[in-house]
Amino acid sequence: MNLATTLAAEPNEGLAHISNVLIYSAMAVYLLAFFAHMAEWLFGSRSKVARTAAALTPSKAAAKAPEVAVQAKGGTATLERPKVVTRSVAGSRDVPDGPGAAAGDEKGDLYGRIAVSLTVLAFLLEFGGVLTRALSVQRAPWGNMYEFSITFSTAAVGVYLVLFALKKNIAWLGLPLVTTILLDLGLAVTVLYTSSDQLVPALHSYWLWIHVSTAIFCGAVFYVGFVSTMLYLFRDSYETKLQSGGQPGKFASSVMERLPSAASLDKFSYRLNAAIFPLWTFTIIAGAIWAGDAWGRYWGWDPKEVWSFITWVAYACYLHARATAGWKGRKAAYLALIAFGCWLFNYYGVNIFVTGKHSYAGV
């Protein structure tokens, strides 16, 4: 038996231990980032966010504005003030984006920069944990649910940091992202943890790198779209309440007024889901090709295959709804939430509760 065969047959326990240490270290730094994000929201100035609330409430001066007066052959004719259409969708609002989690406050901004720096450090540690896990078994680091979970959370943070580097307005994403990453990693190291081991022979294929990596990346982008959709629903309800003359609570105002407008959040989530949908289509096709090589059939109605297709249909319905005037806004957002729920069940539910060919690794 040569050295390569020995390495493939016997996982490197030293590297596996280093991987575990790096993952736990990343969790500790993510926890510090969580507290920094909380400080950004708590210590950011609340006085400066009032300008968003003022923009949502019709001005008294505008309400009493005179009608348009024009000269008409020696006399004065009074015409009704023309209506200004600011959106193509009926009932939508022309609302400026909020100032962000720090609300333009110097102290809040300092905590925000600390939070992002800690998130970058945690990402590097977690990426190192994923890499050493791969080196310990000499294969792709997503052969079971534990490996998939740590890689998925790494990809999700990577998407956030790339958007941040592109100077997108996503400071609002930091707190919910880090919170869910901590939950994901906590579940991974306690319930889903599996020791380093080799895969069954049928899964030793280059398609493992192609199919599963694209599935993980798609899931990470779908997750960011899911968070923005959830916040869109809250922000839309807040704007509607203000527009109708309601008075939201002090806490709700402090949080909601710092977020981007409902229209901006809706547009952001739609663009993410629309951009990643073709790659999800490729993921399903790649899985079918791999199934043909491994099991001799391209499609066998395995539970994982079925739910991958259901997820594809759900997102296709969402994208179609966005193109249909009567289904824009909240109705389409509900479809996006259902679609991500299908993706989530495809990962957790099918792997844990349903038996099929994709249940090779258990948890």
CSV table of C-alpha atoms in Angstrom, one decimal:
chain,number,residue,atom,x,y,z
A,1,MET,CA,0.0,0.0,0.0
A,2,ASN,CA,1.5,3.3,-1.1
A,3,LEU,CA,1.5,6.6,0.9
A,4,ALA,CA,-1.5,8.1,-1.0
A,5,THR,CA,-3.6,5.0,-0.4
A,6,THR,CA,-2.7,5.1,3.3
A,7,LEU,CA,-3.7,8.7,3.7
A,8,ALA,CA,-7.0,8.1,1.9
A,9,ALA,CA,-7.8,5.1,4.1
A,10,GLU,CA,-6.7,6.6,7.5
A,11,PRO,CA,-7.8,10.1,8.3
A,12,ASN,CA,-5.1,12.3,9.9
A,13,GLU,CA,-6.3,12.7,13.5
A,14,GLY,CA,-3.9,15.6,14.1
A,15,LEU,CA,-5.3,17.7,11.4
A,16,ALA,CA,-8.9,16.7,12.5
A,17,HIS,CA,-8.1,18.0,16.0
A,18,ILE,CA,-6.7,21.2,14.6
A,19,SER,CA,-9.9,21.6,12.6
A,20,ASN,CA,-12.0,21.2,15.7
A,21,VAL,CA,-9.9,23.8,17.6
A,22,LEU,CA,-10.3,26.3,14.8
A,23,ILE,CA,-14.0,25.8,14.6
A,24,TYR,CA,-14.4,26.4,18.4
A,25,SER,CA,-12.1,29.4,18.1
A,26,ALA,CA,-14.3,30.8,15.3
A,27,MET,CA,-17.4,30.3,17.5
A,28,ALA,CA,-15.7,32.3,20.3
A,29,VAL,CA,-14.8,35.2,18.0
A,30,TYR,CA,-18.3,35.1,16.4
A,31,LEU,CA,-19.7,35.5,19.9
A,32,LEU,CA,-17.6,38.6,20.4
A,33,ALA,CA,-18.8,39.9,17.0
A,34,PHE,CA,-22.3,39.3,18.2
A,35,PHE,CA,-21.8,41.5,21.2
A,36,ALA,CA,-20.1,44.2,19.1
A,37,HIS,CA,-23.1,44.2,16.7
A,38,MET,CA,-25.5,44.5,19.6
A,39,ALA,CA,-23.4,47.4,20.9
A,40,GLU,CA,-23.7,49.0,17.4
A,41,TRP,CA,-27.5,48.9,17.6
A,42,LEU,CA,-27.7,49.9,21.3
A,43,PHE,CA,-25.3,52.8,21.3
A,44,GLY,CA,-26.0,54.2,17.9
A,45,SER,CA,-27.7,57.6,18.2
A,46,ARG,CA,-31.5,57.3,18.2
A,47,SER,CA,-32.1,60.9,17.6
A,48,LYS,CA,-30.8,60.9,14.0
A,49,VAL,CA,-33.2,58.1,12.8
A,50,ALA,CA,-36.2,60.4,13.3
A,51,ARG,CA,-35.7,61.8,9.8
A,52,THR,CA,-36.9,58.5,8.3
A,53,ALA,CA,-40.1,58.6,10.4
A,54,ALA,CA,-40.6,62.2,9.2
A,55,ALA,CA,-40.3,61.0,5.6
A,56,LEU,CA,-42.9,58.3,6.2
A,57,THR,CA,-45.5,60.8,7.6
A,58,PRO,CA,-47.2,63.2,5.3
A,59,SER,CA,-46.0,66.8,6.0
A,60,LYS,CA,-48.6,69.2,7.2
A,61,ALA,CA,-47.2,71.9,4.9
A,62,ALA,CA,-47.6,69.5,1.9
A,63,ALA,CA,-51.1,68.7,3.0
A,64,LYS,CA,-52.0,72.4,3.0
A,65,ALA,CA,-50.1,73.2,-0.2
A,66,PRO,CA,-52.1,75.4,-2.6
A,67,GLU,CA,-53.3,74.2,-5.9
A,68,VAL,CA,-51.3,75.2,-8.9
A,69,ALA,CA,-52.2,78.6,-10.2
A,70,VAL,CA,-51.5,79.6,-13.9
A,71,GLN,CA,-52.2,82.6,-16.0
A,72,ALA,CA,-54.9,82.2,-18.6
A,73,LYS,CA,-55.4,85.2,-21.0
A,74,GLY,CA,-55.6,88.0,-18.4
A,75,GLY,CA,-57.2,85.9,-15.7
A,76,THR,CA,-56.0,83.3,-13.3
A,77,ALA,CA,-57.1,79.7,-13.7
A,78,THR,CA,-56.6,77.3,-10.8
A,79,LEU,CA,-55.7,73.7,-11.6
A,80,GLU,CA,-55.4,70.7,-9.3
A,81,ARG,CA,-51.9,69.8,-8.2
A,82,PRO,CA,-50.6,67.0,-10.4
A,83,LYS,CA,-49.9,63.7,-8.7
A,84,VAL,CA,-46.3,62.6,-8.8
A,85,VAL,CA,-45.8,58.9,-9.4
A,86,THR,CA,-42.6,57.7,-7.6
A,87,ARG,CA,-43.0,53.9,-8.1
A,88,SER,CA,-44.4,51.8,-10.8
A,89,VAL,CA,-46.3,49.6,-8.3
A,90,ALA,CA,-49.6,50.9,-7.1
A,91,GLY,CA,-49.6,51.6,-3.4
A,92,SER,CA,-45.8,51.7,-3.0
A,93,ARG,CA,-44.1,54.4,-1.0
A,94,ASP,CA,-41.2,56.7,-1.9
A,95,VAL,CA,-39.2,56.3,1.4
A,96,PRO,CA,-35.5,56.9,2.0
A,97,ASP,CA,-33.3,54.3,3.4
A,98,GLY,CA,-32.5,54.4,7.1
A,99,PRO,CA,-29.1,55.6,8.3
A,100,GLY,CA,-27.9,52.1,9.3
A,101,ALA,CA,-27.4,50.2,12.6
A,102,ALA,CA,-25.0,52.9,13.9
A,103,ALA,CA,-27.5,55.6,12.9
A,104,GLY,CA,-24.7,57.9,11.9
A,105,ASP,CA,-23.4,58.1,15.4
A,106,GLU,CA,-19.6,58.0,15.9
A,107,LYS,CA,-19.7,55.6,18.9
A,108,GLY,CA,-22.1,53.3,17.1
A,109,ASP,CA,-20.0,53.4,14.0
A,110,LEU,CA,-16.9,52.4,16.1
A,111,TYR,CA,-18.7,49.3,17.4
A,112,GLY,CA,-19.8,48.5,13.9
A,113,ARG,CA,-16.3,48.5,12.6
A,114,ILE,CA,-15.1,46.3,15.5
A,115,ALA,CA,-18.0,43.9,14.7
A,116,VAL,CA,-17.0,43.6,11.1
A,117,SER,CA,-13.3,43.1,12.0
A,118,LEU,CA,-14.2,40.3,14.4
A,119,THR,CA,-16.5,38.8,11.8
A,120,VAL,CA,-13.6,38.7,9.3
A,121,LEU,CA,-11.3,37.1,11.9
A,122,ALA,CA,-13.9,34.5,12.7
A,123,PHE,CA,-14.4,33.8,9.0
A,124,LEU,CA,-10.7,33.2,8.6
A,125,LEU,CA,-10.6,30.8,11.5
A,126,GLU,CA,-13.7,28.9,10.3
A,127,PHE,CA,-12.3,28.7,6.8
A,128,GLY,CA,-9.1,27.3,8.3
A,129,GLY,CA,-11.2,24.7,10.2
A,130,VAL,CA,-12.9,23.7,7.0
A,131,LEU,CA,-9.6,23.5,5.1
A,132,THR,CA,-7.9,21.4,7.7
A,133,ARG,CA,-10.9,19.1,7.9
A,134,ALA,CA,-10.5,18.5,4.1
A,135,LEU,CA,-6.8,17.9,4.5
A,136,SER,CA,-7.4,15.4,7.3
A,137,VAL,CA,-9.4,13.1,5.0
A,138,GLN,CA,-7.9,14.1,1.6
A,139,ARG,CA,-11.3,14.9,0.1
A,140,ALA,CA,-14.0,17.6,-0.2
A,141,PRO,CA,-15.0,18.8,3.3
A,142,TRP,CA,-18.7,18.2,2.9
A,143,GLY,CA,-19.2,14.4,3.2
A,144,ASN,CA,-21.7,14.6,6.1
A,145,MET,CA,-24.0,17.0,7.8
A,146,TYR,CA,-21.4,18.3,10.2
A,147,GLU,CA,-19.0,19.2,7.4
A,148,PHE,CA,-21.9,20.6,5.3
A,149,SER,CA,-22.9,22.8,8.2
A,150,ILE,CA,-19.5,24.4,8.9
A,151,THR,CA,-18.9,24.9,5.2
A,152,PHE,CA,-22.4,26.4,4.7
A,153,SER,CA,-21.9,28.9,7.5
A,154,THR,CA,-18.4,29.8,6.1
A,155,ALA,CA,-20.0,30.5,2.7
A,156,ALA,CA,-22.8,32.6,4.2
A,157,VAL,CA,-20.3,34.8,6.0
A,158,GLY,CA,-18.2,35.0,2.9
A,159,VAL,CA,-21.2,36.2,0.9
A,160,TYR,CA,-21.8,38.9,3.5
A,161,LEU,CA,-18.2,40.0,3.5
A,162,VAL,CA,-18.1,40.2,-0.3
A,163,LEU,CA,-21.2,42.4,-0.4
A,164,PHE,CA,-19.7,44.5,2.4
A,165,ALA,CA,-16.4,44.9,0.4
A,166,LEU,CA,-18.5,46.0,-2.6
A,167,LYS,CA,-19.9,48.8,-0.4
A,168,LYS,CA,-23.4,47.5,-0.4
A,169,ASN,CA,-25.8,48.9,2.3
A,170,ILE,CA,-25.8,45.7,4.4
A,171,ALA,CA,-24.8,46.8,7.8
A,172,TRP,CA,-28.2,45.7,9.0
A,173,LEU,CA,-27.3,42.1,8.0
A,174,GLY,CA,-24.5,41.6,10.5
A,175,LEU,CA,-26.5,41.0,13.7
A,176,PRO,CA,-29.0,38.4,12.3
A,177,LEU,CA,-26.2,36.7,10.3
A,178,VAL,CA,-23.8,36.2,13.2
A,179,THR,CA,-26.7,35.1,15.5
A,180,THR,CA,-27.8,32.3,13.1
A,181,ILE,CA,-24.2,31.4,12.4
A,182,LEU,CA,-23.6,30.8,16.1
A,183,LEU,CA,-26.8,28.6,16.2
A,184,ASP,CA,-25.7,26.7,13.1
A,185,LEU,CA,-22.2,26.0,14.5
A,186,GLY,CA,-23.6,25.2,18.0
A,187,LEU,CA,-25.9,22.6,16.4
A,188,ALA,CA,-23.0,21.3,14.2
A,189,VAL,CA,-20.5,20.7,17.1
A,190,THR,CA,-23.1,19.2,19.5
A,191,VAL,CA,-25.7,17.3,17.5
A,192,LEU,CA,-24.3,16.8,14.0
A,193,TYR,CA,-20.7,16.2,14.8
A,194,THR,CA,-19.1,13.2,12.9
A,195,SER,CA,-15.5,12.1,13.2
A,196,SER,CA,-13.3,12.4,10.1
A,197,ASP,CA,-13.9,9.4,7.8
A,198,GLN,CA,-14.0,8.4,4.2
A,199,LEU,CA,-17.0,8.2,1.9
A,200,VAL,CA,-18.6,5.2,0.4
A,201,PRO,CA,-17.0,4.3,-3.0
A,202,ALA,CA,-20.0,5.6,-5.1
A,203,LEU,CA,-19.3,9.1,-3.8
A,204,HIS,CA,-15.6,9.2,-4.8
A,205,SER,CA,-16.1,11.5,-7.8
A,206,TYR,CA,-15.1,15.0,-8.9
A,207,TRP,CA,-18.9,15.7,-9.0
A,208,LEU,CA,-18.7,15.8,-5.2
A,209,TRP,CA,-16.7,19.0,-5.6
A,210,ILE,CA,-19.0,20.4,-8.3
A,211,HIS,CA,-22.5,19.4,-7.1
A,212,VAL,CA,-22.2,19.9,-3.4
A,213,SER,CA,-20.1,23.1,-3.5
A,214,THR,CA,-22.7,24.8,-5.7
A,215,ALA,CA,-25.5,23.6,-3.4
A,216,ILE,CA,-23.7,25.1,-0.4
A,217,PHE,CA,-23.1,28.4,-2.2
A,218,CYS,CA,-26.7,28.6,-3.4
A,219,GLY,CA,-27.9,27.9,0.2
A,220,ALA,CA,-25.7,30.7,1.5
A,221,VAL,CA,-27.1,33.2,-1.0
A,222,PHE,CA,-30.7,31.9,-0.4
A,223,TYR,CA,-30.2,32.5,3.3
A,224,VAL,CA,-29.1,36.1,2.8
A,225,GLY,CA,-32.2,36.6,0.6
A,226,PHE,CA,-34.3,35.0,3.3
A,227,VAL,CA,-33.1,37.4,6.0
A,228,SER,CA,-33.7,40.4,3.8
A,229,THR,CA,-37.2,39.1,3.0
A,230,MET,CA,-38.0,38.7,6.7
A,231,LEU,CA,-36.8,42.2,7.4
A,232,TYR,CA,-38.8,43.5,4.4
A,233,LEU,CA,-42.0,42.2,5.9
A,234,PHE,CA,-41.3,43.9,9.3
A,235,ARG,CA,-40.3,47.1,7.7
A,236,ASP,CA,-43.3,47.1,5.3
A,237,SER,CA,-45.7,46.7,8.2
A,238,TYR,CA,-43.9,49.5,10.0
A,239,GLU,CA,-44.2,51.9,7.1
A,240,THR,CA,-47.8,51.0,6.5
A,241,LYS,CA,-48.6,51.7,10.2
A,242,LEU,CA,-46.9,55.1,10.0
A,243,GLN,CA,-48.6,55.9,6.7
A,244,SER,CA,-52.0,55.2,8.2
A,245,GLY,CA,-51.3,57.5,11.2
A,246,GLY,CA,-50.3,54.8,13.7
A,247,GLN,CA,-47.7,55.2,16.4
A,248,PRO,CA,-45.3,52.2,16.7
A,249,GLY,CA,-43.5,51.6,20.0
A,250,LYS,CA,-40.2,53.2,20.8
A,251,PHE,CA,-38.2,50.0,20.4
A,252,ALA,CA,-39.8,49.2,17.1
A,253,SER,CA,-39.1,52.7,15.8
A,254,SER,CA,-35.5,52.6,17.0
A,255,VAL,CA,-34.9,49.4,15.0
A,256,MET,CA,-37.1,49.8,12.0
A,257,GLU,CA,-36.0,53.4,11.2
A,258,ARG,CA,-32.4,52.3,10.8
A,259,LEU,CA,-33.1,49.7,8.2
A,260,PRO,CA,-33.3,50.3,4.5
A,261,SER,CA,-36.8,51.1,3.2
A,262,ALA,CA,-39.1,48.2,2.5
A,263,ALA,CA,-38.7,48.8,-1.3
A,264,SER,CA,-34.9,48.6,-1.0
A,265,LEU,CA,-35.1,45.4,1.1
A,266,ASP,CA,-37.6,43.8,-1.4
A,267,LYS,CA,-35.4,44.7,-4.3
A,268,PHE,CA,-32.3,43.4,-2.6
A,269,SER,CA,-33.8,40.0,-1.8
A,270,TYR,CA,-35.3,39.7,-5.3
A,271,ARG,CA,-31.9,40.4,-7.0
A,272,LEU,CA,-30.2,37.8,-4.8
A,273,ASN,CA,-32.7,35.1,-5.4
A,274,ALA,CA,-32.9,35.9,-9.1
A,275,ALA,CA,-29.1,35.9,-9.5
A,276,ILE,CA,-28.6,32.5,-7.8
A,277,PHE,CA,-31.6,30.7,-9.3
A,278,PRO,CA,-29.7,29.7,-12.5
A,279,LEU,CA,-26.9,28.2,-10.4
A,280,TRP,CA,-29.5,26.2,-8.3
A,281,THR,CA,-30.8,24.9,-11.6
A,282,PHE,CA,-27.2,23.8,-12.5
A,283,THR,CA,-26.9,22.2,-9.1
A,284,ILE,CA,-29.9,19.9,-9.8
A,285,ILE,CA,-28.6,19.0,-13.3
A,286,ALA,CA,-25.1,18.3,-11.9
A,287,GLY,CA,-26.7,16.0,-9.2
A,288,ALA,CA,-28.6,14.1,-11.9
A,289,ILE,CA,-25.4,13.6,-13.9
A,290,TRP,CA,-23.5,12.4,-10.8
A,291,ALA,CA,-26.4,10.1,-10.0
A,292,GLY,CA,-26.1,8.6,-13.5
A,293,ASP,CA,-22.4,7.9,-12.9
A,294,ALA,CA,-22.8,6.6,-9.4
A,295,TRP,CA,-26.1,4.7,-9.4
A,296,GLY,CA,-26.8,4.1,-13.1
A,297,ARG,CA,-29.9,6.4,-13.3
A,298,TYR,CA,-30.2,10.2,-13.6
A,299,TRP,CA,-33.4,10.5,-11.6
A,300,GLY,CA,-34.9,8.1,-9.2
A,301,TRP,CA,-37.4,10.1,-7.1
A,302,ASP,CA,-35.1,9.9,-4.1
A,303,PRO,CA,-36.4,12.2,-1.3
A,304,LYS,CA,-33.4,14.5,-1.7
A,305,GLU,CA,-34.0,14.7,-5.4
A,306,VAL,CA,-37.7,15.4,-4.9
A,307,TRP,CA,-37.2,18.1,-2.4
A,308,SER,CA,-34.4,19.7,-4.5
A,309,PHE,CA,-36.9,19.9,-7.3
A,310,ILE,CA,-39.7,21.2,-5.0
A,311,THR,CA,-37.3,24.0,-3.9
A,312,TRP,CA,-36.6,24.8,-7.5
A,313,VAL,CA,-40.3,25.0,-8.3
A,314,ALA,CA,-40.9,27.2,-5.2
A,315,TYR,CA,-38.2,29.7,-6.2
A,316,ALA,CA,-39.5,29.6,-9.8
A,317,CYS,CA,-43.0,30.5,-8.6
A,318,TYR,CA,-41.5,33.4,-6.6
A,319,LEU,CA,-39.6,34.8,-9.5
A,320,HIS,CA,-42.7,34.4,-11.7
A,321,ALA,CA,-44.8,36.1,-9.0
A,322,ARG,CA,-42.4,39.1,-9.1
A,323,ALA,CA,-43.1,39.4,-12.8
A,324,THR,CA,-46.8,39.5,-12.2
A,325,ALA,CA,-48.2,42.8,-11.0
A,326,GLY,CA,-50.8,41.3,-8.7
A,327,TRP,CA,-48.3,39.2,-6.8
A,328,LYS,CA,-45.6,41.8,-6.0
A,329,GLY,CA,-44.7,42.8,-2.5
A,330,ARG,CA,-45.9,40.8,0.5
A,331,LYS,CA,-47.5,38.0,-1.5
A,332,ALA,CA,-44.2,37.3,-3.4
A,333,ALA,CA,-42.3,37.6,-0.1
A,334,TYR,CA,-44.4,34.9,1.4
A,335,LEU,CA,-43.5,32.7,-1.5
A,336,ALA,CA,-39.8,33.4,-1.0
A,337,LEU,CA,-40.1,32.3,2.6
A,338,ILE,CA,-41.8,29.1,1.6
A,339,ALA,CA,-39.1,28.5,-1.0
A,340,PHE,CA,-36.3,28.9,1.6
A,341,GLY,CA,-38.3,26.7,4.0
A,342,CYS,CA,-38.2,24.0,1.3
A,343,TRP,CA,-34.5,24.4,1.0
A,344,LEU,CA,-34.1,24.1,4.8
A,345,PHE,CA,-36.2,21.0,5.0
A,346,ASN,CA,-34.3,19.5,2.1
A,347,TYR,CA,-31.1,19.9,4.2
A,348,TYR,CA,-32.2,19.1,7.8
A,349,GLY,CA,-35.5,17.3,7.4
A,350,VAL,CA,-34.7,14.9,4.6
A,351,ASN,CA,-31.2,14.0,6.0
A,352,ILE,CA,-32.5,13.3,9.5
A,353,PHE,CA,-36.0,12.1,9.2
A,354,VAL,CA,-36.2,10.5,5.7
A,355,THR,CA,-34.3,7.4,4.5
A,356,GLY,CA,-32.9,7.4,1.0
A,357,LYS,CA,-29.7,7.1,-1.1
A,358,HIS,CA,-28.6,10.5,0.2
A,359,SER,CA,-28.7,9.3,3.8
A,360,TYR,CA,-25.2,7.6,3.4
A,361,ALA,CA,-23.6,9.7,6.1
A,362,GLY,CA,-26.4,9.9,8.7
A,363,VAL,CA,-25.7,13.0,10.9
